[in-house]
């Protein structure tokens, strides 16, 4: 299929479908008959474009490896010039399809959005004017926000941009992604957010947020449902954008990735303000839980993708304390094994009672809240910006205060009275903490990797023990090192898996969490080898009373660890057998070239672990 003037072909195809309907008066509210005819025409357009994409992909596949002569070099500049026929066709094409998004027909909007996504795909496949397309699309969506009520039409636009991004992520083309991020950032920067703020302030009757909302009646004020759907789609869109960003600390500050992250961070205070009334007025509803989930996910992703100012991190901690206090204060030691089966998305989920469904969602939100709290607090506690006294706001001290309050609410003070040993209470807390995250693999490894940032060297502990521990900072550091010792957490992690090496293997080869699991095992095995005595002597006082159901095999009998805790030798033997079995499995897969990545670094760590096991015998 010739791709030189694919834009003209797309324009003619869409123009034939759309033109006669756009000329009809009151087309924004079509009759049932007109809507039906338009849907049939749009469906045909969608199928035609999809067939073109398949043809282009097929032609590209046939031409791969062949030496071809490009005869279009001389005409490329002319084709893509803003005044060229092709560019004008692209303008009309985008304008026609975006215009359909304003129709009062959910089905028409859905089809028009799908066609825009397929147009994007066809231009990517053909290498024709995709840059111009995405810039024009973003500009049209911006104008829709400026000159019409941004809700609900704009939420459809964000959904289209999100679907285009999902397609781009499969291309693995950084140049296209940079153009996309630049276009989106430009759009977000030009949108009059004060007008959006006025609409939400007027809707909630929140005069203190924006005085403009007090005077007169604002035309086009969205309904509560429309506003909630808009916020959900917009936050979801930002989550997707941030997830695709490849952040580099040494960028010059003007790269598209840096700019889009910065703009998203700037929008967080407004988003929290707009969403909070929904979270409160619709507490317990599906949309309320969804909004809360997405807001927490967005902030968590931003902490991984950018160097956020300490004042912003403090404001997020303040927000968590004010609005998610229940999840932070909920005692983790009450979290028992199998309490959260995470059946959401499973056919069995519908069989749960309303109370059980709410508990499942609550456990998920608690995980996200605790993870964000730790991300913000630990950045303040351990970042070089604060430990080197470069921060003028004394944020490290404020981070200490937040952590002190959280630990004080979770663990009784007498837990740390015997500084020479790990007490049953401290290990019980660590066990409950791991259990909280065991049912969501991605969050599990995020939090376990986060806790590895705590300095936990034995010499430092002895130095702390030599003090009176009256100093709050020393107290916090000691308690963190006690509750989140990486060796102890690793022992608990293996115990919760019932020492089943197949589960570890599944983690390692997983497309989603394989890299995180490999990093965690590499770092933990090094720490275990450096702290061999602690590993061998766990569980100290037999403090783990049960294990989670996160395992591949079904155990027919409860072992001692599920009843009264294992003796030290038995726990050590089970952990040893698990890791050596894992080593053997990885070796076999690697030899057959079936392991998805190079595991040699991991195998070296496992070999070192095996050597120490042999010397221990």
Coordinates of C-alpha atoms in Angstrom, one line a residue:
X1 CA 0.0 0.0 0.0
X2 CA 1.4 3.4 -1.0
X3 CA 1.8 5.6 2.1
X4 CA 3.0 8.8 0.5
X5 CA -0.4 10.6 0.8
X6 CA -2.1 8.5 3.4
X7 CA -3.4 11.6 5.1
X8 CA -5.3 12.6 2.0
X9 CA -6.9 9.2 1.8
X10 CA -7.8 9.3 5.5
X11 CA -9.3 12.7 5.1
X12 CA -11.4 11.7 2.1
X13 CA -12.6 8.6 3.9
X14 CA -13.7 10.5 7.0
X15 CA -15.0 13.5 5.1
X16 CA -17.4 11.3 3.1
X17 CA -18.7 9.9 6.4
X18 CA -18.9 13.1 8.5
X19 CA -19.7 16.0 6.2
X20 CA -23.3 15.4 5.5
X21 CA -24.0 15.0 9.3
X22 CA -22.1 18.1 10.4
X23 CA -24.2 20.2 7.9
X24 CA -27.4 19.2 9.7
X25 CA -28.7 21.7 12.2
X26 CA -28.7 20.6 15.9
X27 CA -26.4 17.7 15.0
X28 CA -25.1 17.8 18.6
X29 CA -28.4 16.3 19.6
X30 CA -29.1 13.8 16.7
X31 CA -32.3 12.0 16.2
X32 CA -32.3 8.2 16.7
X33 CA -32.3 7.7 12.9
X34 CA -29.4 10.1 12.3
X35 CA -27.5 8.5 15.2
X36 CA -28.0 5.1 13.7
X37 CA -26.8 6.1 10.3
X38 CA -23.8 7.9 11.7
X39 CA -22.8 4.9 13.8
X40 CA -23.0 2.6 10.7
X41 CA -20.8 5.0 8.7
X42 CA -18.2 5.5 11.5
X43 CA -18.0 1.7 12.0
X44 CA -17.2 1.3 8.3
X45 CA -14.6 4.0 8.5
X46 CA -13.0 2.3 11.6
X47 CA -12.8 -1.1 9.8
X48 CA -11.4 0.5 6.7
X49 CA -8.6 2.2 8.6
X50 CA -7.8 -1.0 10.5
X51 CA -7.5 -2.8 7.1
X52 CA -5.1 -0.1 5.9
X53 CA -2.9 -0.5 9.0
X54 CA -2.7 -4.3 8.3
X55 CA -1.7 -3.6 4.7
X56 CA 1.0 -1.1 5.8
X57 CA 2.3 -3.5 8.4
X58 CA 2.4 -6.3 5.8
X59 CA 4.2 -4.2 3.2
X60 CA 6.7 -3.1 5.8
X61 CA 7.4 -6.7 6.7
X62 CA 7.9 -7.7 3.1
X63 CA 10.3 -4.8 2.4
X64 CA 12.4 -5.4 5.6
X65 CA 15.9 -6.3 4.7
X66 CA 15.5 -5.2 1.1
X67 CA 17.5 -2.4 -0.4
X68 CA 15.0 0.3 -1.4
X69 CA 15.5 3.7 -3.1
X70 CA 13.5 6.5 -1.5
X71 CA 12.1 8.7 -4.2
X72 CA 10.1 10.9 -1.8
X73 CA 13.0 12.8 -0.2
X74 CA 12.5 15.8 -2.5
X75 CA 8.8 16.0 -1.8
X76 CA 8.8 15.3 2.0
X77 CA 9.3 18.9 3.0
X78 CA 6.5 20.0 0.7
X79 CA 4.1 17.4 1.9
X80 CA 4.6 18.3 5.6
X81 CA 4.7 22.0 5.2
X82 CA 1.9 23.7 7.3
X83 CA 0.5 25.2 4.1
X84 CA 0.6 22.0 2.1
X85 CA -2.4 20.1 1.0
X86 CA -1.5 17.2 3.2
X87 CA -1.3 19.3 6.3
X88 CA -4.6 21.0 5.6
X89 CA -6.2 17.6 5.1
X90 CA -4.8 16.6 8.5
X91 CA -6.3 19.7 10.1
X92 CA -9.7 19.0 8.7
X93 CA -9.5 15.4 9.6
X94 CA -8.7 16.1 13.2
X95 CA -11.2 18.9 13.5
X96 CA -14.0 16.7 12.1
X97 CA -13.4 13.9 14.5
X98 CA -12.9 16.1 17.5
X99 CA -16.2 17.8 16.6
X100 CA -18.0 14.5 16.9
X101 CA -16.8 14.3 20.5
X102 CA -19.3 17.1 21.4
X103 CA -22.3 15.1 20.2
X104 CA -24.8 14.0 22.8
X105 CA -24.4 10.3 21.9
X106 CA -22.1 8.1 24.0
X107 CA -21.8 5.6 21.1
X108 CA -20.8 8.3 18.6
X109 CA -18.2 9.7 20.9
X110 CA -16.8 6.2 21.6
X111 CA -16.5 5.4 17.9
X112 CA -15.0 8.8 17.0
X113 CA -12.4 8.3 19.8
X114 CA -11.5 4.9 18.5
X115 CA -11.1 6.2 15.0
X116 CA -8.7 8.9 16.2
X117 CA -6.6 6.2 17.9
X118 CA -6.5 4.2 14.7
X119 CA -5.6 7.3 12.7
X120 CA -2.7 7.7 15.0
X121 CA -1.7 4.1 14.6
X122 CA -1.9 4.3 10.8
X123 CA 0.4 7.4 10.7
X124 CA 2.9 5.8 13.0
X125 CA 3.0 2.7 10.9
X126 CA 3.4 4.7 7.6
X127 CA 5.8 7.2 9.1
X128 CA 3.6 10.0 7.8
X129 CA 3.0 13.3 9.7
X130 CA 2.3 11.7 13.1
X131 CA 4.1 14.6 14.9
X132 CA 1.7 17.0 13.2
X133 CA -1.3 14.9 14.1
X134 CA -0.6 14.6 17.8
X135 CA 0.1 18.4 18.1
X136 CA -3.1 19.2 16.2
X137 CA -5.1 16.7 18.3
X138 CA -3.8 18.2 21.6
X139 CA -4.5 21.7 20.4
X140 CA -8.1 20.8 19.4
X141 CA -8.6 19.3 22.8
X142 CA -7.2 22.4 24.5
X143 CA -9.6 24.6 22.5
X144 CA -12.4 22.4 23.6
X145 CA -11.6 23.1 27.2
X146 CA -11.2 26.9 26.6
X147 CA -14.3 27.5 24.6
X148 CA -16.7 25.0 26.0
X149 CA -17.4 23.4 29.4
X150 CA -14.4 21.2 30.0
X151 CA -16.6 18.5 31.5
X152 CA -17.7 16.0 30.2
X153 CA -16.2 16.4 26.7
X154 CA -12.6 16.8 27.8
X155 CA -12.6 13.6 29.8
X156 CA -13.2 11.8 26.5
X157 CA -10.2 13.6 25.0
X158 CA -8.0 12.4 27.8
X159 CA -9.2 8.9 27.3
X160 CA -8.2 9.1 23.6
X161 CA -4.7 10.5 24.5
X162 CA -4.3 7.7 27.0
X163 CA -5.2 5.0 24.4
X164 CA -2.8 6.5 21.9
X165 CA -0.1 6.4 24.6
X166 CA -0.8 2.7 25.3
X167 CA -0.2 2.1 21.6
X168 CA 3.0 4.1 21.5
X169 CA 4.4 2.3 24.5
X170 CA 4.4 -0.9 22.4
X171 CA 6.4 0.8 19.7
X172 CA 9.4 1.4 22.0
X173 CA 10.2 4.6 20.0
X174 CA 11.6 7.2 22.3
X175 CA 11.4 10.0 19.6
X176 CA 7.7 9.5 19.2
X177 CA 7.2 9.4 23.0
X178 CA 9.2 12.6 23.4
X179 CA 6.9 14.3 20.8
X180 CA 3.9 13.0 22.6
X181 CA 5.1 14.2 26.0
X182 CA 6.0 17.6 24.6
X183 CA 2.6 18.0 23.0
X184 CA 0.7 17.0 26.1
X185 CA 2.8 19.2 28.3
X186 CA 2.2 22.1 26.0
X187 CA -1.5 21.5 26.2
X188 CA -1.6 21.2 30.0
X189 CA 0.5 24.4 30.3
X190 CA -2.0 26.3 28.2
X191 CA -5.3 25.1 29.7
X192 CA -6.8 27.8 31.9
X193 CA -6.9 25.7 35.1
X194 CA -8.4 28.6 37.0
X195 CA -11.5 28.2 35.0
X196 CA -11.7 24.5 35.9
X197 CA -11.1 25.4 39.5
X198 CA -14.0 27.9 39.3
X199 CA -16.3 25.2 38.0
X200 CA -15.4 22.8 40.8
X201 CA -15.6 25.5 43.4
X202 CA -19.0 26.6 42.2
X203 CA -20.2 23.0 42.2
X204 CA -19.1 22.3 45.7
X205 CA -20.1 25.7 47.0
X206 CA -16.6 26.1 48.3
X207 CA -16.3 29.9 48.2
X208 CA -13.0 30.0 49.9
X209 CA -11.3 28.2 47.1
X210 CA -12.2 30.7 44.4
X211 CA -14.2 33.9 44.9
X212 CA -15.4 33.9 41.2
X213 CA -17.6 31.0 42.1
X214 CA -19.7 33.2 44.4
X215 CA -20.9 35.7 41.9
X216 CA -23.7 34.9 39.5
X217 CA -24.3 31.6 37.8
X218 CA -21.7 29.8 35.8
X219 CA -22.9 28.5 32.5
X220 CA -22.3 24.8 31.8
X221 CA -21.6 23.9 35.4
X222 CA -21.1 20.1 35.4
X223 CA -23.2 17.7 37.4
X224 CA -21.7 15.8 40.2
X225 CA -21.5 12.6 38.2
X226 CA -19.9 14.4 35.2
X227 CA -17.3 16.0 37.4
X228 CA -16.5 12.7 39.1
X229 CA -16.1 10.9 35.8
X230 CA -13.9 13.8 34.5
X231 CA -11.6 13.6 37.5
X232 CA -11.3 9.9 37.3
X233 CA -10.3 9.9 33.7
X234 CA -8.0 12.8 34.1
X235 CA -6.1 11.3 37.0
X236 CA -6.0 8.0 35.2
X237 CA -4.5 9.7 32.2
X238 CA -1.8 11.4 34.3
X239 CA -1.0 8.1 35.9
X240 CA -0.4 6.5 32.5
X241 CA 1.7 9.4 31.3
X242 CA 3.9 9.4 34.4
X243 CA 4.3 5.6 34.1
X244 CA 5.8 6.0 30.6
X245 CA 8.3 8.6 31.6
X246 CA 11.9 7.6 31.6
X247 CA 13.3 9.9 34.3
X248 CA 17.0 10.8 34.3
X249 CA 18.4 12.8 37.2
X250 CA 21.1 14.5 35.0
X251 CA 18.7 16.0 32.5
X252 CA 18.9 19.7 31.8
X253 CA 15.4 20.5 33.1
X254 CA 14.0 21.2 29.6
X255 CA 13.6 17.7 28.4
X256 CA 10.0 16.7 27.6
X257 CA 10.1 14.1 30.4
X258 CA 11.2 16.6 33.0
X259 CA 8.6 19.2 31.9
X260 CA 5.6 16.8 32.0
X261 CA 6.6 15.5 35.4
X262 CA 7.0 19.1 36.7
X263 CA 3.6 20.1 35.3
X264 CA 1.9 17.0 36.8
X265 CA 3.4 17.8 40.3
X266 CA 2.2 21.4 40.0
X267 CA -1.4 20.0 39.3
X268 CA -1.4 17.7 42.4
X269 CA -2.7 20.3 44.9
X270 CA -5.6 21.3 42.6
X271 CA -6.4 17.6 41.9
X272 CA -6.5 16.8 45.6
X273 CA -8.7 19.8 46.3
X274 CA -11.1 18.9 43.5
X275 CA -11.2 15.2 44.4
X276 CA -11.5 15.5 48.1
X277 CA -15.2 16.5 48.2
X278 CA -15.9 13.5 46.0
X279 CA -14.0 11.2 48.4
X280 CA -16.0 12.5 51.3
X281 CA -19.5 12.8 49.8
X282 CA -19.3 9.5 48.1
X283 CA -17.3 7.6 50.8
X284 CA -17.5 3.9 50.3
X285 CA -18.8 4.1 46.7
X286 CA -16.9 2.5 43.8
X287 CA -16.0 5.9 42.3
X288 CA -14.8 7.2 45.6
X289 CA -12.5 4.2 46.0
X290 CA -11.3 4.5 42.4
X291 CA -10.5 8.2 42.8
X292 CA -8.6 7.5 46.1
X293 CA -6.7 4.6 44.5
X294 CA -5.7 6.7 41.4
X295 CA -4.6 9.7 43.4
X296 CA -2.4 7.6 45.6
X297 CA -0.9 5.7 42.6
X298 CA -0.2 9.0 40.8
X299 CA 1.7 10.4 43.8
X300 CA 3.6 7.2 44.4
X301 CA 4.7 7.1 40.7
X302 CA 5.8 10.7 40.9
X303 CA 8.1 9.9 43.8
X304 CA 9.9 7.3 41.7
X305 CA 10.1 9.4 38.6
X306 CA 11.3 12.8 39.8
X307 CA 13.3 14.7 42.4
X308 CA 10.4 16.3 44.3
X309 CA 11.0 19.3 46.5
X310 CA 10.9 18.5 50.1
X311 CA 8.2 21.1 50.8
X312 CA 5.9 19.2 48.3
X313 CA 6.7 15.8 50.1
X314 CA 5.8 17.4 53.4
X315 CA 2.5 18.7 52.0
X316 CA 1.7 15.2 50.8
X317 CA 2.4 13.8 54.2
X318 CA 0.1 16.4 55.7
X319 CA -2.6 15.4 53.2
X320 CA -2.2 11.7 54.2
X321 CA -2.4 12.5 57.8
X322 CA -5.5 14.6 57.3
X323 CA -7.5 12.5 54.8
X324 CA -6.1 9.0 55.0
X325 CA -5.4 9.0 58.7
X326 CA -7.6 5.9 59.2
X327 CA -5.4 3.8 56.9
X328 CA -2.2 5.0 58.5
X329 CA -3.5 4.5 62.1
X330 CA -5.0 1.1 61.4
X331 CA -2.9 -1.3 63.5
X332 CA -0.9 -3.6 61.2
X333 CA -0.5 -6.3 63.9
X334 CA -4.2 -7.0 63.4
X335 CA -3.5 -8.1 59.8
X336 CA -3.8 -11.9 59.9
X337 CA -2.9 -14.3 57.1
X338 CA -5.6 -14.9 54.5
X339 CA -7.4 -11.8 55.7
X340 CA -7.2 -10.4 52.2
X341 CA -7.6 -12.7 49.3
X342 CA -7.6 -10.1 46.6
X343 CA -10.3 -11.6 44.5
X344 CA -11.1 -8.4 42.7
X345 CA -11.4 -9.2 39.0
X346 CA -12.0 -12.8 39.7
X347 CA -15.4 -14.5 39.1
X348 CA -15.4 -15.4 42.8
X349 CA -15.4 -11.6 43.7
X350 CA -19.1 -11.4 43.1
X351 CA -19.7 -14.0 45.8
X352 CA -18.3 -11.8 48.5
X353 CA -20.6 -9.9 50.8
X354 CA -20.6 -6.1 50.7
X355 CA -18.6 -6.0 54.0
X356 CA -15.9 -8.4 52.5
X357 CA -15.7 -6.3 49.3
X358 CA -15.2 -3.1 51.3
X359 CA -12.5 -4.8 53.4
X360 CA -10.7 -5.9 50.3
X361 CA -10.7 -2.4 48.9
X362 CA -9.7 -0.9 52.2
X363 CA -6.7 -3.2 52.5
X364 CA -5.6 -2.1 49.0
X365 CA -5.9 1.6 49.9
X366 CA -4.1 0.9 53.1
X367 CA -1.2 -0.6 51.2
X368 CA -1.0 2.4 48.9
X369 CA -1.3 4.9 51.8
X370 CA 1.5 3.2 53.8
X371 CA 3.8 2.9 50.7
X372 CA 3.3 6.6 49.9
X373 CA 3.9 7.6 53.5
X374 CA 7.2 5.6 53.5
X375 CA 8.3 7.0 50.1
X376 CA 7.8 10.5 51.3
X377 CA 9.2 10.0 54.8
X378 CA 12.3 8.0 53.8
X379 CA 13.2 10.6 51.1
X380 CA 13.2 13.2 53.8
X381 CA 15.1 11.0 56.2
X382 CA 17.8 9.6 53.9
X383 CA 18.1 11.9 50.9
X384 CA 21.5 13.6 50.6
X385 CA 19.6 16.9 50.1
X386 CA 18.6 16.7 53.8
X387 CA 21.3 14.7 55.5
X388 CA 23.9 17.1 54.2
X389 CA 22.0 20.1 55.7
X390 CA 21.3 21.6 52.3
X391 CA 17.6 22.0 53.1
X392 CA 16.6 25.3 54.6
X393 CA 13.3 24.0 55.8
X394 CA 14.6 21.4 58.3
X395 CA 12.5 18.8 56.4
X396 CA 14.5 15.9 57.8
X397 CA 13.4 16.8 61.3
X398 CA 9.8 17.1 60.2
X399 CA 10.1 13.7 58.4
X400 CA 11.4 12.3 61.7
X401 CA 8.4 13.6 63.6
X402 CA 5.9 12.0 61.1
X403 CA 7.7 8.7 61.3
X404 CA 7.9 8.9 65.1
X405 CA 4.1 9.4 65.3
X406 CA 3.4 6.5 62.9
X407 CA 5.6 4.0 64.7
X408 CA 4.3 5.1 68.1
X409 CA 0.8 4.4 66.9
X410 CA 1.7 1.0 65.5
X411 CA 4.0 -0.5 68.1
X412 CA 3.9 -0.3 71.9
X413 CA 6.7 1.6 73.5
X414 CA 7.9 -1.4 75.6
X415 CA 8.6 -3.3 72.4
X416 CA 12.0 -1.6 72.3
X417 CA 12.8 -1.8 76.0
X418 CA 15.3 -4.7 75.5
X419 CA 17.7 -3.3 72.9
X420 CA 19.9 -6.3 72.8
X421 CA 17.4 -8.7 71.1
X422 CA 14.6 -8.6 68.6
X423 CA 11.5 -9.0 70.8
X424 CA 8.5 -11.0 69.9
X425 CA 6.5 -7.8 69.5
X426 CA 8.9 -6.3 67.0
X427 CA 9.0 -9.4 64.9
X428 CA 5.2 -9.7 65.1
X429 CA 5.0 -6.2 63.6
X430 CA 7.4 -7.0 60.9
X431 CA 5.5 -10.1 60.0
X432 CA 2.2 -8.3 59.9
X433 CA 3.7 -5.6 57.7
X434 CA 4.9 -8.2 55.2
X435 CA 1.5 -9.9 55.2
X436 CA -0.2 -6.6 54.4
X437 CA 1.6 -6.5 51.1
X438 CA 1.8 -10.2 50.2
X439 CA -1.3 -10.3 48.1
X440 CA -0.2 -7.5 45.7
X441 CA 3.1 -8.5 44.1
X442 CA 4.0 -5.2 42.5
X443 CA 3.4 -3.3 45.8
X444 CA 5.2 -6.0 47.8
X445 CA 8.5 -5.6 46.0
X446 CA 8.2 -1.8 45.9
X447 CA 7.9 -1.7 49.6
X448 CA 10.6 -4.3 50.3
X449 CA 13.0 -2.5 48.0
X450 CA 12.1 0.8 49.7
X451 CA 12.9 -0.6 53.2
X452 CA 16.4 -1.7 52.0
X453 CA 17.3 2.0 52.0
X454 CA 17.4 2.0 55.8
X455 CA 21.0 1.8 57.0
X456 CA 21.1 -1.3 59.2
X457 CA 24.7 -2.1 60.0
X458 CA 25.4 -3.8 63.3
X459 CA 28.0 -1.2 64.2
X460 CA 25.5 1.5 63.9
X461 CA 23.1 -0.4 66.1
X462 CA 25.7 -0.8 68.8
X463 CA 26.5 2.9 68.7
X464 CA 22.8 3.6 69.1
X465 CA 22.5 1.3 72.0
X466 CA 25.3 3.1 73.7
X467 CA 23.2 6.2 73.9
X468 CA 20.4 6.8 76.3
X469 CA 18.0 7.0 73.3
X470 CA 16.5 10.1 74.6
X471 CA 17.4 11.9 71.4
X472 CA 14.4 11.5 69.2
X473 CA 16.5 11.1 66.0
X474 CA 18.5 8.3 67.4
X475 CA 15.3 6.7 68.8
X476 CA 13.7 6.7 65.4
X477 CA 16.7 5.3 63.6
X478 CA 17.0 2.5 66.1
X479 CA 13.3 1.6 65.9
X480 CA 13.4 1.6 62.1
X481 CA 16.4 -0.6 62.1
X482 CA 14.7 -3.0 64.5
X483 CA 11.3 -3.2 62.8
X484 CA 12.7 -3.2 59.2
X485 CA 15.9 -5.2 59.4
X486 CA 16.3 -6.5 55.8
X487 CA 17.5 -9.9 56.9
X488 CA 14.5 -10.3 59.2
X489 CA 12.1 -9.2 56.5
X490 CA 13.7 -11.6 54.1
X491 CA 13.2 -14.5 56.5
X492 CA 9.6 -13.6 57.0
X493 CA 9.1 -13.2 53.2
X494 CA 10.4 -16.7 52.7
X495 CA 8.3 -18.1 55.5
X496 CA 5.1 -16.4 54.1
X497 CA 5.8 -18.2 50.8
X498 CA 6.0 -21.5 52.7
X499 CA 9.6 -21.7 51.4
X500 CA 8.3 -22.7 48.0
X501 CA 11.0 -21.9 45.5
X502 CA 8.5 -22.2 42.6
X503 CA 6.8 -19.1 43.8
X504 CA 10.1 -17.2 43.7
X505 CA 10.8 -18.6 40.2
X506 CA 7.4 -17.4 39.0
X507 CA 8.2 -14.0 40.4
X508 CA 11.6 -13.9 38.6
X509 CA 10.2 -14.8 35.2
X510 CA 7.2 -12.5 35.5
X511 CA 7.0 -9.8 32.8
X512 CA 5.6 -7.3 35.3
X513 CA 7.7 -7.9 38.5
X514 CA 10.6 -10.0 37.4
X515 CA 13.1 -7.1 37.4
X516 CA 11.9 -6.0 40.9
X517 CA 12.1 -9.4 42.3
X518 CA 15.6 -10.0 40.9
X519 CA 16.8 -6.7 42.3
X520 CA 15.4 -7.6 45.7
X521 CA 16.9 -11.0 45.8
X522 CA 20.3 -9.7 44.7
X523 CA 20.4 -7.0 47.4
X524 CA 19.0 -9.2 50.1
X525 CA 21.3 -12.1 49.4
X526 CA 24.3 -9.8 49.8
X527 CA 22.9 -8.5 53.1
X528 CA 22.2 -12.0 54.3
X529 CA 25.8 -13.1 53.5
X530 CA 27.1 -10.1 55.4
X531 CA 24.8 -10.7 58.4
X532 CA 24.9 -14.5 58.5
X533 CA 24.4 -14.9 62.2
X534 CA 21.1 -13.0 62.1
X535 CA 19.9 -15.1 59.2
X536 CA 20.8 -18.4 60.9
X537 CA 19.2 -17.5 64.2
X538 CA 15.8 -16.3 63.0
X539 CA 13.0 -16.4 64.3
X540 CA 14.7 -15.7 67.6
X541 CA 11.7 -16.4 69.8
X542 CA 9.4 -18.4 67.5
X543 CA 7.4 -15.3 66.9
X544 CA 5.8 -16.0 63.5
X545 CA 2.6 -17.9 64.3
X546 CA 1.2 -18.4 60.9
X547 CA 1.9 -18.0 57.2
X548 CA 0.0 -16.5 54.3
X549 CA -1.5 -18.6 51.6
X550 CA 0.8 -17.1 49.0
X551 CA 2.2 -20.4 47.7
X552 CA 2.1 -22.5 44.6
X553 CA 1.7 -25.9 46.2
X554 CA -1.1 -26.9 48.6
X555 CA 0.2 -28.1 51.9
X556 CA -1.8 -30.9 53.4
X557 CA -0.6 -30.4 56.9
X558 CA 0.2 -27.4 59.0
X559 CA 3.9 -27.1 59.8
X560 CA 5.3 -25.9 63.0
X561 CA 5.8 -22.4 61.6
X562 CA 2.0 -22.2 61.2
X563 CA 1.4 -23.2 64.8
X564 CA 4.0 -22.2 67.2
X565 CA 7.0 -21.0 65.2
X566 CA 9.9 -23.2 64.0
X567 CA 13.0 -23.9 65.9
X568 CA 16.0 -22.0 64.5
X569 CA 17.6 -25.0 62.8
X570 CA 14.4 -26.0 61.0
X571 CA 13.7 -22.5 59.7
X572 CA 17.2 -22.2 58.5
X573 CA 17.1 -25.5 56.8
X574 CA 13.8 -24.7 55.0
X575 CA 15.2 -21.3 53.8
X576 CA 18.4 -23.0 52.7
X577 CA 16.5 -25.7 50.7
X578 CA 14.3 -23.1 49.1
X579 CA 17.1 -20.9 47.9
X580 CA 19.3 -23.7 46.7
X581 CA 16.3 -25.3 44.8
X582 CA 15.8 -21.9 43.2
X583 CA 19.4 -21.8 42.2
X584 CA 19.1 -25.2 40.6
X585 CA 15.9 -24.3 38.7
X586 CA 17.4 -21.0 37.4
X587 CA 20.6 -22.9 36.2
X588 CA 18.6 -25.4 34.3
X589 CA 16.4 -22.8 32.6
X590 CA 19.5 -20.7 31.8
X591 CA 21.3 -23.6 30.3
X592 CA 18.4 -24.3 28.0
X593 CA 18.2 -20.5 27.2
X594 CA 14.7 -20.4 28.6
X595 CA 15.3 -17.8 31.2
X596 CA 14.0 -14.4 30.1
X597 CA 17.2 -12.4 31.0
X598 CA 20.8 -13.0 32.1
X599 CA 20.6 -14.4 35.6
X600 CA 24.4 -14.8 36.2
X601 CA 24.6 -12.0 38.8
X602 CA 21.8 -13.7 40.8
X603 CA 23.5 -17.1 40.4
X604 CA 26.7 -15.7 41.8
X605 CA 24.9 -14.5 44.9
X606 CA 23.1 -17.8 45.3
X607 CA 26.5 -19.6 44.9
X608 CA 28.0 -17.5 47.7
X609 CA 24.9 -18.3 49.8
X610 CA 25.4 -22.0 49.2
X611 CA 29.1 -21.8 50.2
X612 CA 28.1 -20.2 53.5
X613 CA 25.5 -22.9 54.1
X614 CA 28.2 -25.6 53.5
X615 CA 30.6 -23.9 55.9
X616 CA 27.8 -23.7 58.5
X617 CA 27.3 -27.5 58.4

